[in-house]
XYZ file of C-alpha atoms in Angstrom:
562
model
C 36.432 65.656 69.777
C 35.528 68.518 72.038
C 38.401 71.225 71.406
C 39.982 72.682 74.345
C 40.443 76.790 74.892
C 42.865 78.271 73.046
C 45.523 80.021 75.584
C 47.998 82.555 74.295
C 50.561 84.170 76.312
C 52.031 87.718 75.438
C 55.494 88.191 75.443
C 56.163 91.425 77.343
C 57.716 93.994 75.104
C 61.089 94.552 75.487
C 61.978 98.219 75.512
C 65.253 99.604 75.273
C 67.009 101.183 77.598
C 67.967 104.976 77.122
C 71.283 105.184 78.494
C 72.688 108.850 79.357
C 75.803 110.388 81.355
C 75.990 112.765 84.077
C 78.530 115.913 83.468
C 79.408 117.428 86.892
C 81.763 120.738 87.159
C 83.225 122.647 90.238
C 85.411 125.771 89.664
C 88.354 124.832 91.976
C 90.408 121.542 93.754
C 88.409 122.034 96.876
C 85.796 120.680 96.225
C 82.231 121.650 98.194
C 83.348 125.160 99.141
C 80.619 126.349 97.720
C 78.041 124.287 98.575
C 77.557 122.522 94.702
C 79.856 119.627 95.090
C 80.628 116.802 92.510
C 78.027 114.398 94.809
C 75.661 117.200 95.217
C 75.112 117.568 91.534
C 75.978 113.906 90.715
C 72.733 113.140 93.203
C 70.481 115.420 91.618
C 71.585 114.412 88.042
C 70.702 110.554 88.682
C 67.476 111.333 90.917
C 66.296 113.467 87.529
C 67.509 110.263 84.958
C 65.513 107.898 87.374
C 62.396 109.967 87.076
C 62.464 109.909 83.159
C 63.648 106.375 82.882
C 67.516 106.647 81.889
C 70.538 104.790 82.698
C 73.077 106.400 83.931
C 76.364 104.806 82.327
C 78.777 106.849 83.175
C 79.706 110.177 85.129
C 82.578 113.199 84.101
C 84.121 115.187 86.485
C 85.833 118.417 85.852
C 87.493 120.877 88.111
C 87.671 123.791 86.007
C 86.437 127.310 85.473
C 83.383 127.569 83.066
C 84.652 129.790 80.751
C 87.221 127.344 79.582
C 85.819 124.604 77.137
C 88.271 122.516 75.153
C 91.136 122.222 77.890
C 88.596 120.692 80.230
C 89.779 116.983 79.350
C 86.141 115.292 80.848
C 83.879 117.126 78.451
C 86.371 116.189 75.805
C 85.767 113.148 76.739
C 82.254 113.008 76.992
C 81.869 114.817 73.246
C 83.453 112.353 72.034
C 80.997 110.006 73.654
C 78.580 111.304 72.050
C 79.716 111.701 68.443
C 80.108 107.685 68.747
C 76.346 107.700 69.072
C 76.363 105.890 72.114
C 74.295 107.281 74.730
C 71.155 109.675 74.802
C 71.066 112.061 76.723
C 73.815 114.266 79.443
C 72.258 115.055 82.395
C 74.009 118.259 84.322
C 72.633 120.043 87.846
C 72.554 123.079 85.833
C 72.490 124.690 82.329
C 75.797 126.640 83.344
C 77.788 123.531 84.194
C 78.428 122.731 80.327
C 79.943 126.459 80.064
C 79.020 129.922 81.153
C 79.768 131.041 77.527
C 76.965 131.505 75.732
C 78.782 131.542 72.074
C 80.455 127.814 73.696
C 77.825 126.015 75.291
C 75.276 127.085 72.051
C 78.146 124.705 70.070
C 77.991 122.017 72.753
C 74.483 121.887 72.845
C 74.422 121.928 69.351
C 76.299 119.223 68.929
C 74.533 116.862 71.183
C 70.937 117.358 69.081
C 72.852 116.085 66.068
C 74.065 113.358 67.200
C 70.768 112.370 69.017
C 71.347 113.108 72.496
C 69.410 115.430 74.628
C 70.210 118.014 76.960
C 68.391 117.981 80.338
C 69.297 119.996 83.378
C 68.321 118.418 86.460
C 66.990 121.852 88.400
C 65.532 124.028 85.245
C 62.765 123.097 83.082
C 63.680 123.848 79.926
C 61.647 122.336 76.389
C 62.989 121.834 72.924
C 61.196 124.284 71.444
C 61.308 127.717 70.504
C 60.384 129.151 73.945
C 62.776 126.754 75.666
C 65.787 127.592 73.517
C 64.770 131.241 74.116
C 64.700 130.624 77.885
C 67.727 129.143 77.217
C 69.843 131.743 75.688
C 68.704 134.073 78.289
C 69.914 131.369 81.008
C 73.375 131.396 79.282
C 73.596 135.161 78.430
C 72.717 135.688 83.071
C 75.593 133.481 83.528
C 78.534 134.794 80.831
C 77.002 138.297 82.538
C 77.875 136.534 86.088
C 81.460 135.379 85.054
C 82.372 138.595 83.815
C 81.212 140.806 87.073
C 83.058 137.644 88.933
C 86.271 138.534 87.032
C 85.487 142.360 87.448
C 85.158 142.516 91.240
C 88.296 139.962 91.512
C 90.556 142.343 89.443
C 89.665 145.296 91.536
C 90.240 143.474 94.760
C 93.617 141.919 93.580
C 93.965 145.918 92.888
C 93.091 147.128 96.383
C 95.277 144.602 98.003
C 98.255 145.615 95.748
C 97.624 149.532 96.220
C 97.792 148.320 100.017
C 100.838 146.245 99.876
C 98.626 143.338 101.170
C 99.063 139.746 100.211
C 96.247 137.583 98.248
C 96.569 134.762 100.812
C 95.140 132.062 98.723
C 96.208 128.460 98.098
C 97.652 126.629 101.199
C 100.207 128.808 103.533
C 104.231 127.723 103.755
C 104.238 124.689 105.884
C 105.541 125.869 109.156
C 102.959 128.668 109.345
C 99.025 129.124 108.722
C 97.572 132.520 107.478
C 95.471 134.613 109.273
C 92.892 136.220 106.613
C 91.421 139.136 108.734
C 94.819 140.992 109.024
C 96.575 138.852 105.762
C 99.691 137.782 107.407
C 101.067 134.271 108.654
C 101.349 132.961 111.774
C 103.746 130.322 113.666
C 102.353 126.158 114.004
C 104.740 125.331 116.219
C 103.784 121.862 115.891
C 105.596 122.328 112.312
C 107.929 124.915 112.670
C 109.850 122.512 114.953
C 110.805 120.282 111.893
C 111.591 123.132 109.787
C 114.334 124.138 112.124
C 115.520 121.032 112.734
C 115.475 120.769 108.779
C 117.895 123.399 108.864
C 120.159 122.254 111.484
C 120.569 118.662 109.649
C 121.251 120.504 106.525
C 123.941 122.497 108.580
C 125.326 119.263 109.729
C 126.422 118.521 106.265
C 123.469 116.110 105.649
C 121.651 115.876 102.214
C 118.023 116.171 101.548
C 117.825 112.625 100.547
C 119.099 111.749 103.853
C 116.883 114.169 105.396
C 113.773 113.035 103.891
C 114.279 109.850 104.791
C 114.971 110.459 108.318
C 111.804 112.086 108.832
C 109.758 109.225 107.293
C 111.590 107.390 109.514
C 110.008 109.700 112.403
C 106.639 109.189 111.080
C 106.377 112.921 110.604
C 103.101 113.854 108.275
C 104.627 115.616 105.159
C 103.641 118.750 103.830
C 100.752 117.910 101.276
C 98.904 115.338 103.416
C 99.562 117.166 107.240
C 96.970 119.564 107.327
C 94.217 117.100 106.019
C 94.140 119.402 102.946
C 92.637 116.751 99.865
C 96.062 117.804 97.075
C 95.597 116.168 93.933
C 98.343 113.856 93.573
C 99.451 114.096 97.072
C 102.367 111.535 98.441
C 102.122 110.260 101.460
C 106.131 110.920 102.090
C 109.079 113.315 102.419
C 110.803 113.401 99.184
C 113.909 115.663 98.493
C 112.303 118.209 96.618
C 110.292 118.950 99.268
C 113.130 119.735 101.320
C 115.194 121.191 99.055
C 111.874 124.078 98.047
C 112.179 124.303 102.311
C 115.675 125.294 102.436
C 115.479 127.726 99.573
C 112.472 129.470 100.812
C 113.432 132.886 101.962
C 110.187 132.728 104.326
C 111.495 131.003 106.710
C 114.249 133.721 107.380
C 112.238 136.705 107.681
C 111.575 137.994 104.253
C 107.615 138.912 103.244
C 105.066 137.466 101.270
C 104.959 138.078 97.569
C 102.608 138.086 95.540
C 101.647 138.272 91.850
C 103.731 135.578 90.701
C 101.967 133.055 88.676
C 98.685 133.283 87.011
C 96.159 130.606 85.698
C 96.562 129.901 82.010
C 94.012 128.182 79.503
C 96.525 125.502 78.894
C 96.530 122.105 80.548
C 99.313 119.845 81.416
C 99.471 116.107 80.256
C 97.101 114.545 83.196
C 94.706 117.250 82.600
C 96.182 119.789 85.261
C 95.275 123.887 84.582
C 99.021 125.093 84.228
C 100.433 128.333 85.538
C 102.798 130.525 84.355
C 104.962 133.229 85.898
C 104.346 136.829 85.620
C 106.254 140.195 84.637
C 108.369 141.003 88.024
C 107.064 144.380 87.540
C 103.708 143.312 88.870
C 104.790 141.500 91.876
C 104.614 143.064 94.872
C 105.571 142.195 98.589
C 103.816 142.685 101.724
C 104.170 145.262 104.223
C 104.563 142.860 107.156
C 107.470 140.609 107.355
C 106.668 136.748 108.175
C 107.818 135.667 111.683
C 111.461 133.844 110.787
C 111.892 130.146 112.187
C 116.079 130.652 111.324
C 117.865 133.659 111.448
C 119.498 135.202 108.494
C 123.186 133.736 109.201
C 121.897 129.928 108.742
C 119.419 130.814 105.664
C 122.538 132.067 103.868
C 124.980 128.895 105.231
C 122.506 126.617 103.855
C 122.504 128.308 100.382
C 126.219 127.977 100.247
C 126.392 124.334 101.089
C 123.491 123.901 98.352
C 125.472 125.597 96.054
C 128.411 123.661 96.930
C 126.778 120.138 96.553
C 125.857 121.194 93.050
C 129.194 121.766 91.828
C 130.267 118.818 93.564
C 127.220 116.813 91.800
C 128.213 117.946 88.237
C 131.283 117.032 88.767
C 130.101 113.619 89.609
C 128.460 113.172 86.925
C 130.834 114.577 84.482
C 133.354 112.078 86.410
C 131.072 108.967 85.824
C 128.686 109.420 82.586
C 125.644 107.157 82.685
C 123.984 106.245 78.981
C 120.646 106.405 80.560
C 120.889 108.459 83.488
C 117.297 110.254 83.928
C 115.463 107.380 82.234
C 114.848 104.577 84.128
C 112.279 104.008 86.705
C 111.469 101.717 89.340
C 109.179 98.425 87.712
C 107.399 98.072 91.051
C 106.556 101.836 92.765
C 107.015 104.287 89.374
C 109.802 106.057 91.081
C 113.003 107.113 89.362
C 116.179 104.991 89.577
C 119.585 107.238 90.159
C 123.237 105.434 89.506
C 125.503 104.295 92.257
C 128.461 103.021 93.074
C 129.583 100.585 95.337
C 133.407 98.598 95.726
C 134.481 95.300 97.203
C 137.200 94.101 98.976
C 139.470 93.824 96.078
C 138.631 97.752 95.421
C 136.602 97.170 92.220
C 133.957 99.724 91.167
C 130.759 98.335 90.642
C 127.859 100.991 89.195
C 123.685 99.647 89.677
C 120.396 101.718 88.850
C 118.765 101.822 92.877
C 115.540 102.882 93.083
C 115.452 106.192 95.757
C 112.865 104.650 98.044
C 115.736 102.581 99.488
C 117.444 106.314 100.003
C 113.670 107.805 101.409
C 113.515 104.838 103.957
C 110.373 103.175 102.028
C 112.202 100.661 100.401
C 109.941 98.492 97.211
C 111.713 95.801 97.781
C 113.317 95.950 94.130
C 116.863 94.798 93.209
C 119.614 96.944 92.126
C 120.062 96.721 87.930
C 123.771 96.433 86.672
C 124.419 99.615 84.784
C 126.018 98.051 82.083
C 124.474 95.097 81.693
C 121.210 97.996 81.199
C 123.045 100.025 78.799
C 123.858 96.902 76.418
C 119.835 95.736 76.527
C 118.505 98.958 76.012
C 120.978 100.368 73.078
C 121.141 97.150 71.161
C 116.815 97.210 71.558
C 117.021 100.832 69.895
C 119.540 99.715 66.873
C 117.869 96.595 65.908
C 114.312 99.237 66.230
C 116.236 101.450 63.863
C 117.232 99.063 61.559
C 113.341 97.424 61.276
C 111.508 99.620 58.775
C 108.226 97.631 59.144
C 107.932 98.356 62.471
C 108.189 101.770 62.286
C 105.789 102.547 59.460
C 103.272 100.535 61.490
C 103.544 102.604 64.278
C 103.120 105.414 62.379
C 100.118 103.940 60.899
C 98.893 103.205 64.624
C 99.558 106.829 64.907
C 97.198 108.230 62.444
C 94.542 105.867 63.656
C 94.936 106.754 67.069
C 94.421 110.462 66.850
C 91.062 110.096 64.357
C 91.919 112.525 61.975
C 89.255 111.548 59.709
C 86.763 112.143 62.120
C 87.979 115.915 62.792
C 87.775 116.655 58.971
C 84.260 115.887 59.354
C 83.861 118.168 62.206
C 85.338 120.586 60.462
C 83.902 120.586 57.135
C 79.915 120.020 59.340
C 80.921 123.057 61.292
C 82.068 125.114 58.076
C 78.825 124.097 56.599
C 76.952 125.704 59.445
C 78.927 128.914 59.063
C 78.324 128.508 55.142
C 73.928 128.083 56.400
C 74.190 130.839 58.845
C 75.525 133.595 56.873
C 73.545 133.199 53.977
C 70.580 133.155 56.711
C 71.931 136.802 57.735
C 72.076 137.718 53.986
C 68.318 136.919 53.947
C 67.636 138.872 57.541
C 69.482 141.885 56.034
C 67.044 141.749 53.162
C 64.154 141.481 55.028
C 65.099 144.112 57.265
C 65.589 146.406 54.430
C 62.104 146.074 53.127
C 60.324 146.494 56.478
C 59.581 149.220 59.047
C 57.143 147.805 61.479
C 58.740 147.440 64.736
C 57.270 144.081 65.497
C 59.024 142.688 62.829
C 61.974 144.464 62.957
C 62.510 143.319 66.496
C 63.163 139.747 66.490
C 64.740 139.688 63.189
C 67.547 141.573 65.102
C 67.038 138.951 67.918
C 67.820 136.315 65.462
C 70.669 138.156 63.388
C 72.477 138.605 67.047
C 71.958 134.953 67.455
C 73.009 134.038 64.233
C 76.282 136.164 64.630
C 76.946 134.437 67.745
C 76.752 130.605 66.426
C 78.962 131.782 63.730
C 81.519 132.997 66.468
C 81.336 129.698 68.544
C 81.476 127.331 65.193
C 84.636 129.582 64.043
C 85.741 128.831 67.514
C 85.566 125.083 67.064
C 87.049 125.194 63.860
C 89.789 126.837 64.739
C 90.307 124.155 67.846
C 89.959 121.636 65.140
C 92.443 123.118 62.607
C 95.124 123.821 65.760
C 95.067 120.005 66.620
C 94.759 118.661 62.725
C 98.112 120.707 62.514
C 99.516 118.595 65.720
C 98.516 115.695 64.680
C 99.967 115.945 61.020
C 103.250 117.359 61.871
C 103.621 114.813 64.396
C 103.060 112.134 62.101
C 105.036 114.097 59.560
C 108.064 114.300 62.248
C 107.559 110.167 63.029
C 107.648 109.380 58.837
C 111.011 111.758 58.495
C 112.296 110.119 61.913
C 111.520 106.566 59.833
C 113.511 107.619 56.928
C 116.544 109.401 58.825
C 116.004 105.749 61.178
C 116.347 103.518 57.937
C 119.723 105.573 57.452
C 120.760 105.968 60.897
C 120.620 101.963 61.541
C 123.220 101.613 58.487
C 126.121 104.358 60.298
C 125.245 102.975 63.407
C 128.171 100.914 65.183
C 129.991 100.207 67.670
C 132.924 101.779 66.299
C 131.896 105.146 65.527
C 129.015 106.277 67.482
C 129.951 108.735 70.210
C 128.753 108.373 73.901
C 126.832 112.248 73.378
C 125.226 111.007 69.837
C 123.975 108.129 71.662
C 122.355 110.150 74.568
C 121.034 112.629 71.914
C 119.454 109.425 70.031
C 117.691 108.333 72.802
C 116.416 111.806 74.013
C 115.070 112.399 70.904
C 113.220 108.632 70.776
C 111.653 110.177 74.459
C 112.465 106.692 75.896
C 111.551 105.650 79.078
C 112.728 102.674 80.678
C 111.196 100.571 83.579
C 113.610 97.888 85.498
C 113.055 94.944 88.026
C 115.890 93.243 88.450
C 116.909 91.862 84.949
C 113.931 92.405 83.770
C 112.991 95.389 81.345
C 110.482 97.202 79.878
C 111.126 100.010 77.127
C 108.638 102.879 76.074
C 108.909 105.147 73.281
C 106.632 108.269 72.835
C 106.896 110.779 69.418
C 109.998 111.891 68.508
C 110.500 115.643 69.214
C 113.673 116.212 67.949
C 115.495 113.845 64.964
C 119.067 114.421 66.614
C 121.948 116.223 64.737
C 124.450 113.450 63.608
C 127.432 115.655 62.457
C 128.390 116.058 65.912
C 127.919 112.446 67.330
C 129.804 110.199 64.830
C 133.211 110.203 64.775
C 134.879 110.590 61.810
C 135.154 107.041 59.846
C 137.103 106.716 56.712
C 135.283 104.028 55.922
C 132.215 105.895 55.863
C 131.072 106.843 52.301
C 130.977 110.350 51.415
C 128.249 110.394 49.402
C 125.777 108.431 52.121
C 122.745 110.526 52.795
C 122.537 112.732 55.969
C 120.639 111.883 58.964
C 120.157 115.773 60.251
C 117.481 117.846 60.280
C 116.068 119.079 63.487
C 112.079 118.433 63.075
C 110.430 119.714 66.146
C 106.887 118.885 67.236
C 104.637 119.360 70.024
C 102.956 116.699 71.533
């Protein structure tokens, strides 16, 4: 039987696919002012990944100045990433994007080769190898030089403009006027300055800036932080009563100068990732020599500051007049925004009190129902006491807690990182050693090359540790404060009653639990964050003779930072 050809058919080899991220950074908001935009870098980070075969996975944005590292909450982010093990290599349009610290980006860098994952700038060839980290270092040391002469020449212009009693001009200008750069003072859009005055006349009429707000989204008047096409982060499309209330304070609009020197930038950032500010000494403000063109004269500036003085008193008293257990903590179910009390009375003259969200005040009503006040107050208090009184429940949360800040995996980062500081300096005892025994200059030279570099990883991994000790201490007083706040709960849900828990102990209680409360209709929806501050109970509970003397004490005023 003849026997047929043999056929065998490869299978193709599979080959696994290198997966990397793209890390894009721009110094301010506006992005593309300086010609190195988030797409501009994002395009030439995935063009260089499709040349050597990655996938890109995932891109981080961050809108901060290089020489910040661990408030920028992207590269966080993305470090974290990477410890995981899950991708293999960061693509960035430049070496300087990571950080224009040398001592910093040496860490970062660092820390991506142990974990696996490469570092590969999209516009500079630079090799893992001696040479390349040498080119590398240099690269880093041009732009820490760069940032420094950047800060240099900004502190001696902010110095020249002072000396001159000349504003900075930066940022966007009041809204009613635009700024003219070339002779640094504002100028009139009458296009706007119309609705400031008439802003000013309602507010003369007696009307409130809740009504006032409303009326002009009524009008379908463009609001401040969307008008002038001007991309704000966070931006709402409407008028809200702040916004008119920072209008009718604003001594601008009646004549009075710029000033400047106010705030500064700080290294801090806010919850959502913001760079905060902070105000500055008065002593190094200073105002500008030319006034800004008034839209109201002085006599109706200082009318409208009386009426907002008076409809503060008058507020305080109303609230004074009709307490609300949760006033300041409830917010709309449907569009986020906060619900405020009111009152309304039928025929019969009955008082009735309802959470309303404010968009039915701004004239952009939801479309959500009022919530009974005290139907509200019943649900939510009697939610918190039974909470109190469930031990279980707490201890698992703070379980949850401990789990969801990893603080196993920062011990390990910190005792790796102390372990490099541990390598490194008994590498510069050996360097000193060696240096002692020789004089030839060709050997004397890049042993001091190295002991500078060795100097400056120890710097940057202190750095890092330090980072890591700051937030091990958040994290374990925070837990510390949620345990204590378990005990003093455990206690707390045995005094607790009816019958001799005060109105202000209650309202202290639920300040300190950081609740936040979401309503649609009669439906709820409670949130609790950490505890900052276990409340005082001397003050709240009313004195019960039933109460035994001996029971333990709930006080003790633990405060944490989140």
């Amino acid at each position: 039987m003849p026997i047929g050809k043999a056929t065998f058919k490869l299978k193709e080899a599979i080959v696994p696919t290198r997966r990397a991220v793209i890390y894009t950074r721009v110094s301010d908001t506006n992005e593309g002012n300086n010609g190195v935009s988030h797409e501009f870098q994002e395009t030439a980070c995935r063009s260089r990944a499709a040349e050597l075969g990655y996938e890109v996975i995932e891109v981080f944005r961050d809108n901060f100045s290089g020489k910040y590292l661990h408030e920028r909450p992207e590269l966080s982010r993305l470090r974290e990433l990477v410890r995981q093990g899950h991708i293999q290599a960061v693509f960035v349009w430049k070496l300087d994007r990571f950080s224009r610290r040398l001592a910093q980006r040496v860490i970062c860098v660092q820390e991506l080769r142990d974990h696996g994952c490469q570092y590969i700038s999209a516009t500079e060839e630079i090799s893992d190898s001696p040479e390349g980290r040498l080119l590398e270092s240099i690269l880093g040391a041009i732009a820490e030089f760069e940032v420094e002469r950047t800060l240099e020449r900004s502190q001696a212009g902010i110095a020249v403009l002072k000396g001159r009693c000349l504003p900075i001009c930066q940022g966007k200008a009041r809204y009613g006027y635009r700024y003219i750069k070339e002779s640094r003072t504002r100028e009139i859009v009458e296009d706007e300055a119309k609705w400031v005055r008439k802003i000013f006349e309602w507010c003369v009429g007696g009307d409130s800036s809740m009504v006032i707000a409303a009326r002009l989204n009524r009008f379908g008047v463009l609001c401040p932080a969307v008008g002038r096409g001007v991309k704000t982060r966070g931006a709402s499309p409407q008028w809200h009563s702040s916004t008119i209330r920072s209008i009718l304070k604003d001594a601008s609009y009646a004549g009075a100068p710029m000033v400047s020197g106010k705030k500064r930038s700080t290294a801090e950032v806010s919850r959502k990732g913001h760079k905060r500010t902070e105000k500055t000494n008065p002593a190094e403000w200073w105002k500008a020599k030319d006034p800004t063109p008034p839209l109201v004269d002085k006599e109706t500036f200082d009318h409208v500051q009386e009426a907002l003085r008076s409809r503060r008193k008058t507020r305080d008293g109303r609230t004074a007049e009709y307490p609300h257990l949760l006033r300041g903590m409830v917010k709309c179910k449907i569009c986020g925004r906060s619900m405020s009390p009111w009152k309304t009375k039928n025929p019969a003259g009955k008082t009735y009190f309802y959470f309303c969200c404010v968009s039915r005040q701004m004239g952009c009503n939801c479309g959500n129902a009022v919530t009974p006040i005290a139907w509200l107050d019943e649900q939510v208090w009697s939610s918190v006491v039974n909470l109190m009184r469930d031990k279980d429940a707490i201890e698992a949360r703070c379980r949850e807690f401990m789990k969801e800040n990893k603080c196993d995996d920062l011990e390990r980062d910190q005792a790796a990182h102390q372990s490099k500081i541990s390598e490194a300096r008994e590498s510069i005892q050996r360097l000193i050693r060696m240096l002692g025994s020789s004089d030839d200059p060709e050997i004397l030279t890049p042993l001091q090359g190295r002991l500078a570099e060795l100097r400056s990883n120890i710097e940057a991994h202190q750095s890092e540790v330090r980072h890591i000790e700051s937030k091990l201490f958040t994290v374990k007083n925070q837990a510390y404060a949620l345990q204590h706040w378990a005990e003093a709960c455990q206690v707390g849900g045995e005094i607790i009653d009816e019958e001799n828990v005060t109105f202000d102990y209650k309202r202290k209680l639920l300040k300190a639990l950081d609740l936040q409360v979401f309503a649609a209709k009669k439906s709820i929806q409670m949130s609790l964050g950490l505890p900052l501050v276990i409340p005082d109970s001397s003050p709240g509970l009313a004195a019960s003779p039933t109460s035994p003397a001996a029971r333990p004490d709930v006080r003790g005023a633990i405060t944490t930072r989140r």
